[in-house]
Coordinates of C-alpha atoms in Angstrom, one line a residue:
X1 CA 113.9 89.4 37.0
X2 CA 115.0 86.5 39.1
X3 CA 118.4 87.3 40.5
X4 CA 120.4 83.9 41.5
X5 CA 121.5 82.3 44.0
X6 CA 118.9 81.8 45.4
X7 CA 117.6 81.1 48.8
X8 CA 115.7 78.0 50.2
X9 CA 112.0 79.0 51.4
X10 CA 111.7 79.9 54.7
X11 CA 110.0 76.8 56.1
X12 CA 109.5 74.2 57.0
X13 CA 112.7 73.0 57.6
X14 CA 114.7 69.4 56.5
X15 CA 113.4 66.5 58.7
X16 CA 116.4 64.8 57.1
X17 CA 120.4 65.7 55.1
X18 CA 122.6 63.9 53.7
X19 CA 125.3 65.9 52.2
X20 CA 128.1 64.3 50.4
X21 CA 131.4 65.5 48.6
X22 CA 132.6 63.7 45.2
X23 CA 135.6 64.5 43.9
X24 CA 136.5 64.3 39.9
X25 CA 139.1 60.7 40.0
X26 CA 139.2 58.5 37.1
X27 CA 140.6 54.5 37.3
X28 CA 141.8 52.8 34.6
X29 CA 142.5 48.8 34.9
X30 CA 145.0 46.6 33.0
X31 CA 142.5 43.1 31.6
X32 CA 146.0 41.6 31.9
X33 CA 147.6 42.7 35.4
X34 CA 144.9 43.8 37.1
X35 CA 147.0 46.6 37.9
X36 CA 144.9 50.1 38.5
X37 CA 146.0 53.6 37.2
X38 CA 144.1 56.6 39.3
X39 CA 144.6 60.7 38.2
X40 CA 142.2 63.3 40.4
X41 CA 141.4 65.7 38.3
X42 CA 140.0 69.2 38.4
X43 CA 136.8 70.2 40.0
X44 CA 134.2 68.0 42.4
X45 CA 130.6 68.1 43.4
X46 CA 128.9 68.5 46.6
X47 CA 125.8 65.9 47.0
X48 CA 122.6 66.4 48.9
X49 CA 119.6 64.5 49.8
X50 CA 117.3 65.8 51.6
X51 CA 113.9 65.2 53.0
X52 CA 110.7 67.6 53.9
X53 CA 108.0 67.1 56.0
X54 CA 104.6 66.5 54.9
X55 CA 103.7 70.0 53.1
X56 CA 100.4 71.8 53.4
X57 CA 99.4 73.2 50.2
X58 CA 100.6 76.6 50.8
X59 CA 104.1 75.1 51.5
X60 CA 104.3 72.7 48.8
X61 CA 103.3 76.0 46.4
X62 CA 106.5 77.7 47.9
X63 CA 108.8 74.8 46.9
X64 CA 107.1 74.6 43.5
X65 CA 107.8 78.0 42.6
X66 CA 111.2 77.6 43.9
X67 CA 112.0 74.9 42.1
X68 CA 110.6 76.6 39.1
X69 CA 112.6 79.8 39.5
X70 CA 115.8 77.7 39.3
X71 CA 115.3 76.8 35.3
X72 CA 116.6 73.1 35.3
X73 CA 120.6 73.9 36.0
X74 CA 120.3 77.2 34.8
X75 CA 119.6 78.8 38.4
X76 CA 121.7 78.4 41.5
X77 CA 120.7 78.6 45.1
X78 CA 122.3 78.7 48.8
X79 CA 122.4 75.1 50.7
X80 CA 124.5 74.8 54.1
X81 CA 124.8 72.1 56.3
X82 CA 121.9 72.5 58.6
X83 CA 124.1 70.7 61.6
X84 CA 127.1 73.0 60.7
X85 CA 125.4 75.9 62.0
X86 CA 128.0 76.9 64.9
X87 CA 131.7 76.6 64.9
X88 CA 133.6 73.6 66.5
X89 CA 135.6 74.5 69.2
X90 CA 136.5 77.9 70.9
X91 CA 136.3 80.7 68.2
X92 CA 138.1 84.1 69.3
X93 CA 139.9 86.9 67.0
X94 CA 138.8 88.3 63.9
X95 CA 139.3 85.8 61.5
X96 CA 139.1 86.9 58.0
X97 CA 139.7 85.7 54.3
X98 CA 143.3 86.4 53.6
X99 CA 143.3 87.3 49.8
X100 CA 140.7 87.1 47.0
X101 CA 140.6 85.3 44.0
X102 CA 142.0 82.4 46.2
X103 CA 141.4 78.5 44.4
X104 CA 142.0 74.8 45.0
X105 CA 141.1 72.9 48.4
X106 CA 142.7 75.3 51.0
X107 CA 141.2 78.7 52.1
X108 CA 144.1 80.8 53.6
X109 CA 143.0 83.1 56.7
X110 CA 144.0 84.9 59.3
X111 CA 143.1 87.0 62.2
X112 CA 142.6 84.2 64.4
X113 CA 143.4 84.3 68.2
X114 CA 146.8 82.4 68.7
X115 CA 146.8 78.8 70.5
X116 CA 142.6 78.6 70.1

């Protein structure tokens, strides 16, 4: 039983990421004014290309059966930013999630050392 999400194999690493957000925004525009109508909607999608070294055959057998495990969009697997790996700045405190069930484009904390 394949238990989802999944995570990337082991190695080798990227040589190369590009991640991107997109949100959900639709335009509509007057043929007689020219004028243009925007509403963001609900929801968005996090884009990724992303390169691999040349594989030996063992390697590229790993990604196969990754790939393979995932069943088209039916599976799901783990993907951070590989150059987001440490925080920015000074990090003190023990910051946690403050609440569950939380939605939308803001994640409310706390915990965190004040003035860092």
């Amino acid at each position: 039983m394949i238990s989802y999400p999944l995570d990337l194999p082991a190695s080798p690493g990227f040589v190369s990421a590009n991640i991107s957000f997109e949100p959900v925004v639709s335009e509509t525009i007057s043929p007689f004014t020219r004028e243009s109508q925007t509403v963001a909607h609900q929801g968005a999608v996090w884009l990724a290309t992303l390169t691999l070294p040349p594989l030996t055959r063992q390697q590229a057998a790993e990604w196969q059966a990754f790939f393979m495990k995932l069943k088209g969009k039916t599976g799901t697997f783990r993907l951070g930013d590989t150059l987001a790996r440490n925080p920015r700045g000074n990090v003190s405190g023990t910051p946690v999630v403050s609440g569950g069930g939380q939605t939308g484009e803001e994640l409310v904390t706390r915990g965190w050392t004040v003035s860092t």
